[in-house]
Coordinates of C-alpha atoms in Angstrom, one line a residue:
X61 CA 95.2 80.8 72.0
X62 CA 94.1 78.3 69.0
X63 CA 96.8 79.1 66.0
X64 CA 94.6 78.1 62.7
X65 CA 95.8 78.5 59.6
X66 CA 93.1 77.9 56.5
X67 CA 94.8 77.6 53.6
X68 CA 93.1 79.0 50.4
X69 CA 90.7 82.3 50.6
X70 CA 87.8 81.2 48.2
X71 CA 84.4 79.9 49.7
X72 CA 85.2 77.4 51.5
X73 CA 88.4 78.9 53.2
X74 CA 86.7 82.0 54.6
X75 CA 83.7 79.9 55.5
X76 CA 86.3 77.6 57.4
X77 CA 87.4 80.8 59.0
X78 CA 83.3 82.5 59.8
X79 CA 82.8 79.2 61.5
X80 CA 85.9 79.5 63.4
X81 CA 84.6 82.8 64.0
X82 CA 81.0 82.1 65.3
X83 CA 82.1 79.2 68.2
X84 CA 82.5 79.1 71.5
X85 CA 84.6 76.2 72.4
X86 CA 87.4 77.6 72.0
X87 CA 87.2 82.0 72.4
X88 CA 90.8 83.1 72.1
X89 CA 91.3 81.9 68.1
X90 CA 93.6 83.6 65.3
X91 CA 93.0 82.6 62.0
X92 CA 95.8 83.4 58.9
X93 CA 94.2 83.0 55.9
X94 CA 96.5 82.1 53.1
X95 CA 96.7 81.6 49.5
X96 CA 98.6 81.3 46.7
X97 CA 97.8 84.4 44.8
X98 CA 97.8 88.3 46.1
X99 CA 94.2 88.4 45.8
X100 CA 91.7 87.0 48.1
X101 CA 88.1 85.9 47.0
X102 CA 89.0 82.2 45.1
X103 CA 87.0 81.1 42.0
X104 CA 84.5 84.0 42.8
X105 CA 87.1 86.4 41.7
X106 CA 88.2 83.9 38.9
X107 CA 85.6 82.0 38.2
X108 CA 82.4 83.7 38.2
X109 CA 81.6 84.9 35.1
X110 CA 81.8 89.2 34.5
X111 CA 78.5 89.8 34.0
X112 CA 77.5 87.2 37.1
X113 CA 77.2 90.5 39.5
X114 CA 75.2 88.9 42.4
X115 CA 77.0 86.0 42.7
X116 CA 80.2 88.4 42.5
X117 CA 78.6 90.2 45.5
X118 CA 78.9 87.5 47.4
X119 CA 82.6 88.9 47.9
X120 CA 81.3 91.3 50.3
X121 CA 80.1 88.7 53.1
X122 CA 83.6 86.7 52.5
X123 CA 85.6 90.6 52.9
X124 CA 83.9 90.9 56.3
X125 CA 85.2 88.0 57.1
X126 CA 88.9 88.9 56.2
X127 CA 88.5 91.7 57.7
X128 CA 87.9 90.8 61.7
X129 CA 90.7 91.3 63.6
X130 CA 91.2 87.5 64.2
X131 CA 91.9 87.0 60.5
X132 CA 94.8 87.8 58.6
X133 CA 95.1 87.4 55.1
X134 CA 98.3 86.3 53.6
X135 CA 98.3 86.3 50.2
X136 CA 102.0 85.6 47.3
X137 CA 102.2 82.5 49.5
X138 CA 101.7 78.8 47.9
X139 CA 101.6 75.8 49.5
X140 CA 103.3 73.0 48.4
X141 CA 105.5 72.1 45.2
X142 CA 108.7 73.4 44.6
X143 CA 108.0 76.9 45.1
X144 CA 105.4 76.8 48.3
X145 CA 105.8 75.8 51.7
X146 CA 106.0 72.0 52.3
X147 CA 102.9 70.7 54.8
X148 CA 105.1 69.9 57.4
X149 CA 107.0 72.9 57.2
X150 CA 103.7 75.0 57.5
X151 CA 102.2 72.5 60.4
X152 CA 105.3 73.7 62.5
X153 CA 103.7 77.3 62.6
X154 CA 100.3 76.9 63.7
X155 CA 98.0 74.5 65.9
X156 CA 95.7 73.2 63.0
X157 CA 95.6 73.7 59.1
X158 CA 92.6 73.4 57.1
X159 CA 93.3 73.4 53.8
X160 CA 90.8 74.5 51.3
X161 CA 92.3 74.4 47.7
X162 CA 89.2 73.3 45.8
X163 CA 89.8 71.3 42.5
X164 CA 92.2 73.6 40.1
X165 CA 91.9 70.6 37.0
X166 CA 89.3 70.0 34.4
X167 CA 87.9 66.7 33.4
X168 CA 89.9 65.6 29.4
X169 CA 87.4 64.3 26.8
X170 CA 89.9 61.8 26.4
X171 CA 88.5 61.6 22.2
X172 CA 91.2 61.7 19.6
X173 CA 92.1 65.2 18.1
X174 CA 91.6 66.8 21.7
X175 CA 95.2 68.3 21.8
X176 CA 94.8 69.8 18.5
X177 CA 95.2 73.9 18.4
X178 CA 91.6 75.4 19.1
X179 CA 90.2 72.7 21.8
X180 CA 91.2 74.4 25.3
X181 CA 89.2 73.5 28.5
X182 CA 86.6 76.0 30.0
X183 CA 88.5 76.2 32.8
X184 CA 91.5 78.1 31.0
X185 CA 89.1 80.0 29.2
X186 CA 87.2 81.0 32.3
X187 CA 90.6 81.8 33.4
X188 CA 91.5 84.4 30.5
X189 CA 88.2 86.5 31.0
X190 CA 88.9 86.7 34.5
X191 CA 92.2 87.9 34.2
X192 CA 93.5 85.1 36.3
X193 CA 97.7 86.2 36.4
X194 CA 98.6 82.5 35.7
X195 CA 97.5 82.6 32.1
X196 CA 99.4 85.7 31.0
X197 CA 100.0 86.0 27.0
X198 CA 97.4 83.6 25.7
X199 CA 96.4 82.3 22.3
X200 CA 92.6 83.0 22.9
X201 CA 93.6 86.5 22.4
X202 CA 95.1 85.3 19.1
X203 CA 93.3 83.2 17.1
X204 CA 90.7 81.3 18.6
X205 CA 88.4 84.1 18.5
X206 CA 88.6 84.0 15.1
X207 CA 86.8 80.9 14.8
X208 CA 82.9 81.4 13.5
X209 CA 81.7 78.5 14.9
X210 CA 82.4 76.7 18.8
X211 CA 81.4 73.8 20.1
X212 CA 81.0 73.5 24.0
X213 CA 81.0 69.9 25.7
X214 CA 78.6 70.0 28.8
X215 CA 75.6 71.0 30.0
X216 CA 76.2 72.5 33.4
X217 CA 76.7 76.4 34.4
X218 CA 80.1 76.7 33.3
X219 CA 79.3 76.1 29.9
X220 CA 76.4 77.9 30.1
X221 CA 79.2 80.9 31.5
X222 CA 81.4 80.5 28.2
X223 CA 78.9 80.1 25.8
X224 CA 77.3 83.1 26.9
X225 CA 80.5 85.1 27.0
X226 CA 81.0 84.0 23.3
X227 CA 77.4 85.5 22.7
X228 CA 77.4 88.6 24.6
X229 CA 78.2 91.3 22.6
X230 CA 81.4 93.0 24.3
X231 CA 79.2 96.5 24.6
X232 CA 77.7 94.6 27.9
X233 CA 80.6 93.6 28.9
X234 CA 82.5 96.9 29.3
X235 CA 81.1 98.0 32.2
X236 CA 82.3 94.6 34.0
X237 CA 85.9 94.1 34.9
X238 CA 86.9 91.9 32.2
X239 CA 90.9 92.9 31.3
X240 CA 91.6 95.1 28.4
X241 CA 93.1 92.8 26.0
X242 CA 89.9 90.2 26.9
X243 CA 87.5 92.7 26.4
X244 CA 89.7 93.7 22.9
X245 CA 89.3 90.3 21.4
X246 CA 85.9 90.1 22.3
X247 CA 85.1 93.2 20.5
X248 CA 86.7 91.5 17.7
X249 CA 85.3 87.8 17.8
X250 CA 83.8 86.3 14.4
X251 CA 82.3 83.6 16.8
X252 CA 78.4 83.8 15.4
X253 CA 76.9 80.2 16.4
X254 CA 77.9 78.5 19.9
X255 CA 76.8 75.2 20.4
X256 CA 76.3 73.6 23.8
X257 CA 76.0 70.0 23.7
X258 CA 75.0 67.0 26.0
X259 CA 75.6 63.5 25.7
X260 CA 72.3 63.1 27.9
X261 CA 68.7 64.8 28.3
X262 CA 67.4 68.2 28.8
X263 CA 66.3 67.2 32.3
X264 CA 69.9 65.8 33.2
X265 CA 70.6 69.4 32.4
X266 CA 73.0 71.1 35.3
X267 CA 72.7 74.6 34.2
X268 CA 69.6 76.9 34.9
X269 CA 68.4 78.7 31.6
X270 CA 67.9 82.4 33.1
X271 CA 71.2 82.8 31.9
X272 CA 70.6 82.7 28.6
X273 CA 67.3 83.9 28.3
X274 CA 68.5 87.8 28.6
X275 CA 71.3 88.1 25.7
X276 CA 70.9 90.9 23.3
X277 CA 71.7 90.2 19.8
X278 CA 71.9 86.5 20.4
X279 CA 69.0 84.0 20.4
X280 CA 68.7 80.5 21.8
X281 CA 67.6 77.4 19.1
X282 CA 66.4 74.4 20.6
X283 CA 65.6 71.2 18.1
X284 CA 62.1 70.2 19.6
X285 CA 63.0 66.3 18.1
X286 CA 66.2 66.5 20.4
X287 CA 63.7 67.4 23.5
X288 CA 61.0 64.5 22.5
X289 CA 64.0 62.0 22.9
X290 CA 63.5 62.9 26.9
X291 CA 61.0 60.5 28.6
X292 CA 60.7 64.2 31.4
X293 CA 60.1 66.1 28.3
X294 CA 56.8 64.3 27.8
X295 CA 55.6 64.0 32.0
X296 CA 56.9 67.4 33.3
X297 CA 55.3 66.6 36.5
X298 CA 57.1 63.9 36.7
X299 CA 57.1 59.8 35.4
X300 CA 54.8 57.6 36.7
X301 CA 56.5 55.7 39.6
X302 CA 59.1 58.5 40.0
X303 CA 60.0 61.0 41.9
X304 CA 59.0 64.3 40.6
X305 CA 60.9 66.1 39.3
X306 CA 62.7 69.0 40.7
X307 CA 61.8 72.5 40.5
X308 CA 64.7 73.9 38.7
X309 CA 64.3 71.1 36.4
X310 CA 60.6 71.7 35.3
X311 CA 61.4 75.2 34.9
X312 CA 64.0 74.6 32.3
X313 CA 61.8 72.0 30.4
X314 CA 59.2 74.7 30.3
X315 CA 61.5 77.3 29.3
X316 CA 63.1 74.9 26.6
X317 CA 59.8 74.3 25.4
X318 CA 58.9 78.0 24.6
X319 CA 62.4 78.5 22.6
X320 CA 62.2 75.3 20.5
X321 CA 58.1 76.3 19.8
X322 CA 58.7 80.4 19.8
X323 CA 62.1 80.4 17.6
X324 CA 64.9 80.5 20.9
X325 CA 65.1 83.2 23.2
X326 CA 66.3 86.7 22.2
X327 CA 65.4 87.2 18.4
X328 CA 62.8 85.6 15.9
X329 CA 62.3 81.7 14.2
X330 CA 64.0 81.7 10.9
X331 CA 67.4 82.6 10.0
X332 CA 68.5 85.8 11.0
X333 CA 71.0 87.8 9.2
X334 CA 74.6 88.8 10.6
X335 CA 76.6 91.7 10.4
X336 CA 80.2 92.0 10.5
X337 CA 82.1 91.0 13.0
X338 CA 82.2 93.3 16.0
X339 CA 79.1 95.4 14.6
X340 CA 76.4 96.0 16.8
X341 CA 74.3 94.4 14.0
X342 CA 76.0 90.9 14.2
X343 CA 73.5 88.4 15.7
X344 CA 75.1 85.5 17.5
X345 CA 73.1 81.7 17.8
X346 CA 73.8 79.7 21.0
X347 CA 72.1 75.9 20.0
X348 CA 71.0 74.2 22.8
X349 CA 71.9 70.2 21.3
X350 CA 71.0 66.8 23.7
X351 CA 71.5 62.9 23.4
X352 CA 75.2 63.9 21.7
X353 CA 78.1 62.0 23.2
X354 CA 81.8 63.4 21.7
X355 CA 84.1 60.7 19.9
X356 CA 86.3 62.8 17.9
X357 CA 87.7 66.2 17.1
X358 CA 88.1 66.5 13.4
X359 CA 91.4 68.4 12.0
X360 CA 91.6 70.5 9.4
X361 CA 94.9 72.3 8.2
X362 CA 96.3 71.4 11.7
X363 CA 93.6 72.6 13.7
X364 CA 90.0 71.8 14.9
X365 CA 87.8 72.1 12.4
X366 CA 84.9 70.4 14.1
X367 CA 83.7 67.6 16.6
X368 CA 82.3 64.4 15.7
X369 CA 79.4 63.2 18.0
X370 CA 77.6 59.7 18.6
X371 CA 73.8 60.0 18.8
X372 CA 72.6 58.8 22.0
X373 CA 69.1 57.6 23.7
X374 CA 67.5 57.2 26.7
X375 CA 68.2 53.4 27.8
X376 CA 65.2 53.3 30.0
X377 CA 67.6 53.1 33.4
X378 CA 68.5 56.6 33.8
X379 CA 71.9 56.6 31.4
X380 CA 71.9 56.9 27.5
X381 CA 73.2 53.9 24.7
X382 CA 74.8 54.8 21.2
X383 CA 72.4 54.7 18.6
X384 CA 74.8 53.7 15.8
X385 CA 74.1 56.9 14.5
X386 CA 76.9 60.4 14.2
X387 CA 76.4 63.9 13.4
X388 CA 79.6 66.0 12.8
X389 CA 79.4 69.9 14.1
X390 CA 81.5 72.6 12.2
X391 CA 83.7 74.4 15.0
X392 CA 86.8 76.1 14.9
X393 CA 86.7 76.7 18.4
X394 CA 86.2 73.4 20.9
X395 CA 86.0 74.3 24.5
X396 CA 85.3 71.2 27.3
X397 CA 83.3 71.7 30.5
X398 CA 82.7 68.7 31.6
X399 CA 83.8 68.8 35.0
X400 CA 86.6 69.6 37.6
X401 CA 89.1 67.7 39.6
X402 CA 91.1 68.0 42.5
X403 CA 95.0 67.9 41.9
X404 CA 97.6 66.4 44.0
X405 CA 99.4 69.1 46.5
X406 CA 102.8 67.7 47.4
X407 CA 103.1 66.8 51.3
X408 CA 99.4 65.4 51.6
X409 CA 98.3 62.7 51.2
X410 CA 96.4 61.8 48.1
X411 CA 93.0 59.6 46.5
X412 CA 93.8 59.8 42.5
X413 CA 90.3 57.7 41.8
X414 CA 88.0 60.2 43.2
X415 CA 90.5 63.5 43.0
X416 CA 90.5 63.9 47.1
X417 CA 92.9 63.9 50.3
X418 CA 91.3 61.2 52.2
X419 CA 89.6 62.5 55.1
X420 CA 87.1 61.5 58.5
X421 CA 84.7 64.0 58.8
X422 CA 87.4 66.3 57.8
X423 CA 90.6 65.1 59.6
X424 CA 93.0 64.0 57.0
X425 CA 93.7 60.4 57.1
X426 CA 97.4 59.8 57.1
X427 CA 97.4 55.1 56.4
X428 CA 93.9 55.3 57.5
X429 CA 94.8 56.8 60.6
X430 CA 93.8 61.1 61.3
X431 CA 96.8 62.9 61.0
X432 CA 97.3 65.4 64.3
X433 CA 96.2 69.2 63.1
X434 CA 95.6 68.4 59.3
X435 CA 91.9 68.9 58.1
X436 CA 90.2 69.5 54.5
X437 CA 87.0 71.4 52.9
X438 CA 85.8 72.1 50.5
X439 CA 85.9 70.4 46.6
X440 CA 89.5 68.9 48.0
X441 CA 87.6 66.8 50.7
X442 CA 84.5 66.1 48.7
X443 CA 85.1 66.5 45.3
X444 CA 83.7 69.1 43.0
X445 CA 80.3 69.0 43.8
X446 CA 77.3 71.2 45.1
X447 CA 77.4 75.1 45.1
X448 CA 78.6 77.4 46.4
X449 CA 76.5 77.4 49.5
X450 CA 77.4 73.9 49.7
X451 CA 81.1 74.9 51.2
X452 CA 79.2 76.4 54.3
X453 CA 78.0 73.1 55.6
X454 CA 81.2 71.4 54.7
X455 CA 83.4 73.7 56.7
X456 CA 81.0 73.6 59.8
X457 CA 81.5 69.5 59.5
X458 CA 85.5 70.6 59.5
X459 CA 85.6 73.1 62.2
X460 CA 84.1 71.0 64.5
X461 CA 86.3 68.1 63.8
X462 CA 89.1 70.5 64.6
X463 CA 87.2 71.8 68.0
X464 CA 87.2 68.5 69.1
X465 CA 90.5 68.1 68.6
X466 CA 91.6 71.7 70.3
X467 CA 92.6 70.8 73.7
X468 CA 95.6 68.0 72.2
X469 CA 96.3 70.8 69.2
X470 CA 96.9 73.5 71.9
X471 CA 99.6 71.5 74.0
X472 CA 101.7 71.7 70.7
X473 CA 104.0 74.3 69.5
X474 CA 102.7 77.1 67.4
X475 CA 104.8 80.1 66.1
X476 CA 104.3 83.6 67.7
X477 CA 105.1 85.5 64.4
X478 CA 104.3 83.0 61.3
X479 CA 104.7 85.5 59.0
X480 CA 108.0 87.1 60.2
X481 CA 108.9 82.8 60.0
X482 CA 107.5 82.8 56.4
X483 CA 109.9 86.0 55.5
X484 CA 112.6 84.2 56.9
X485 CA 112.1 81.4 54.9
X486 CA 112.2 83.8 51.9
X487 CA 108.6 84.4 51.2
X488 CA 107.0 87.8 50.3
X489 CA 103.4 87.5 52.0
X490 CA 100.7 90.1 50.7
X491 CA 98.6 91.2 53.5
X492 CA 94.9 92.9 53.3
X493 CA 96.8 96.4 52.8
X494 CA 98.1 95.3 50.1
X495 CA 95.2 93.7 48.4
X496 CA 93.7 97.1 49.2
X497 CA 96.1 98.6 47.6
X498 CA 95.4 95.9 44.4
X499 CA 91.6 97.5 44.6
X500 CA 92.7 101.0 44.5
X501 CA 95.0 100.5 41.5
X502 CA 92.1 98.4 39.3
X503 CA 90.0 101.1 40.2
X504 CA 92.0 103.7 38.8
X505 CA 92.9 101.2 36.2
X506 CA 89.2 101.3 35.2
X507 CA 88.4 105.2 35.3
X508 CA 91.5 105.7 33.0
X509 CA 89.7 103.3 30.8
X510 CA 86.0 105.2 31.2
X511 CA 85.0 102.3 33.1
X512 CA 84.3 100.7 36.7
X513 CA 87.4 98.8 37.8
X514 CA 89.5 96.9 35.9
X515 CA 91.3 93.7 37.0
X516 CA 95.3 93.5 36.7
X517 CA 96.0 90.5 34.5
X518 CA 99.4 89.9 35.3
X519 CA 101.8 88.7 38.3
X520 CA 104.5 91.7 37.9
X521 CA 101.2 94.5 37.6
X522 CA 99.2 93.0 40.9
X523 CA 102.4 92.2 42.9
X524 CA 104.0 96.0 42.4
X525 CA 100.3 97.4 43.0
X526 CA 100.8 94.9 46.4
X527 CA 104.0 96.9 47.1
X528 CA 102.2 100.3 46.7
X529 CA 100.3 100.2 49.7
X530 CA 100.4 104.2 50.7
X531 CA 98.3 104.4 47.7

């Protein structure tokens, strides 16, 4: 038997696992399937936006996954640091582990005034509406919602995610699982204009603009001078002497050119009157701004009080030069996507340039040499890049790194019990009865709310739901 364990249960740890699964090399396999946190499912538990549902769906393929017999998922069990199992320790208990734990840190601005109260990454604000148990008590709950105006730096799908959140009216998002108090301070936001700005182009645009073409009581404003500044803008089907351009690119030029012509998506030109905060007659503006490049976050009375940008152009090679030129935006709320990076997990070795454990086609590279049974995929081994399809193809590469290696993994020593080992060692592993049991509780959770099922913010609430498994 071929002793695996895969260590992180997002995308790229279960795919590790299917295509562990679906060969033939090797037929007797068991597969554990750890993870930090009791819940299984990664960044498309806590990082898919609420009202994302068929990405969210995607959950079901990685459940049946977790649910053959060859898998076990053992969740309440880090890896790593001061409070998780050291690699070495872990590589006594199994043949091979692949370990999938994606790229947990956002990209800084690095602008003055970016540590002032009211600038917060995407990343912990993706966090808080997900009900991710590491943020606990946080101020977005507080005061940042009270701002009236936010600024979001990038242009890809996260901040597409936020900004959209900010917009939504908190009517649509009841019947998500956003947490109670999330849900609460949405309902209660005085945010009215969200602003999503790029230092470069419309068609160096990452997000897709489907997502905000749908938003009821918001409507998208596009400046049609900021679109002009785009060479793309002007050739659609592409520059002469160029590649054309991609699909999902022309799509959003088209798309951008209706809202900044027809008024924005969602309402009517002109200004548009709003109601009080929380009423359903409040009407929110997301801007769509391009060819801004941050320089500072302004302070006033010792928090952000808006963001200073440098006008940019196109400089003819495919980047963008200052123009000399600054515009400052009013925000009281500042939130950076501009990017993820892998962190550092004690016991591996470690590339702080490009944020990755350095790998051959997935064996991790010890002093340039591959280090016996350890292997990468996902965002750690790559860096943050591609989809979420993307992680398929990247664990394939792994697995059959690892198949390759089987017959010298197989002659070592594995543990026959890993988890009675991991109790030993004082650990508390959550197993799929008791993430069952987590489902059951947010369910019921939900209908004492009037809603679907809600999501357990906390440590203490999803660990004791863990311990209830007779349900």
């Amino acid at each position: 038997m071929l002793s695996v364990a895969v260590v992180g249960s997002g995308p790229s740890g279960v795919y590790t696992a299917q295509a562990l699964l679906q060969q033939s090399l090797v037929p007797d396999v068991r597969v554990h399937v750890l993870d930090r946190l009791p819940t299984p499912y990664g960044l498309v538990r806590y990082g898919v936006a609420p009202d994302h549902e068929k990405i969210k769906s995607l959950q079901n393929s990685l459940r049946a996954v977790l649910e053959d017999e060859r898998v076990t998922f053992v969740g309440n069990v880090g890896v790593g640091g001061p409070d998780g199992v050291a690699p070495a320790r872990l590589a006594e208990l199994y043949h091979a582990v692949v370990y999938c734990v994606g790229a947990s840190a956002d990209r800084a601005l690095a602008v003055p005034g970016e540590g002032l109260p009211g600038s917060y990454s995407a990343t912990r604000f993706v966090s808080w509406y997900s009900a991710h148990p590491d943020i606990g008590a946080d101020p977005f709950a507080r005061d940042a919602l009270a701002a009236r105006s936010a600024v979001v730096i990038g242009v890809g799908n996260v901040a597409v995610d936020v900004a959209r959140i900010l917009a939504r009216g908190a009517a649509e998002l009841r019947r998500t699982d956003v947490p109670r108090a999330a849900l609460h301070a949405l309902e209660e936001s005085r945010v009215r204009e969200v602003h999503i700005v790029g230092r470069r182009g419309p068609s160096q645009a990452r997000f897709t603009t489907k997502e905000l073409g749908a938003l009821p009581g918001a409507r998208v404003v596009v400046d049609p001078t900021e679109l002009a500044l785009d060479p793309a803008y002007a050739a659609p089907d592409g520059l002469p002497g160029a590649l054309p351009l991609p699909a999902v690119v022309r799509r959003n030029l088209e798309v951008l050119r209706g809202w900044s012509v027809g008024g924005g998506a969602g309402g009517e030109p002109g200004d548009m009157p709003g109601g009080a905060p929380g009423s359903a007659d409040a009407v929110r503006s997301v801007r769509l701004r391009f060819f801004l490049r941050p320089v500072e976050l302004l302070e006033r009375g010792g928090r952000v009080a808006g963001v200073r940008f440098a006008r940019t152009a196109p400089d003819g090679a495919g980047g963008v030069r200052d123009t000399g030129r600054y515009e400052d935006v009013e925000a009281q709320l500042v939130l950076r996507a501009v990017g993820y990076r892998g962190v550092e997990l004690p016991g591996l070795p470690f590339d702080p340039v490009r944020g990755t454990v350095p790998h051959a086609a997935g064996r991790v590279l010890r002093g340039g040499v591959p280090s016996p049974g350890e292997y990468v995929a996902g965002w750690i081994k790559r860096g943050p890049t591609g989809v979420i399809g993307s992680n398929r193809s990247c664990a394939k590469e792994t697995v059959a790194s690892l198949l390759a290696d089987a017959a010298v993994l197989t002659r070592r020593t594995a543990a026959d019990d890993p988890l009675a080992e991991l109790r030993e060692w004082g650990l508390r592993p959550v197993e799929w009865a008791g993430w069952l049991s987590i489902e059951r509780a947010e369910a019921e959770l939900g209908r004492s709310l009037g809603r679907g099922p809600v999501k357990i913010p906390d440590w203490a609430g999803l660990l004791a739901a863990a311990r209830d498994e007779n349900g």
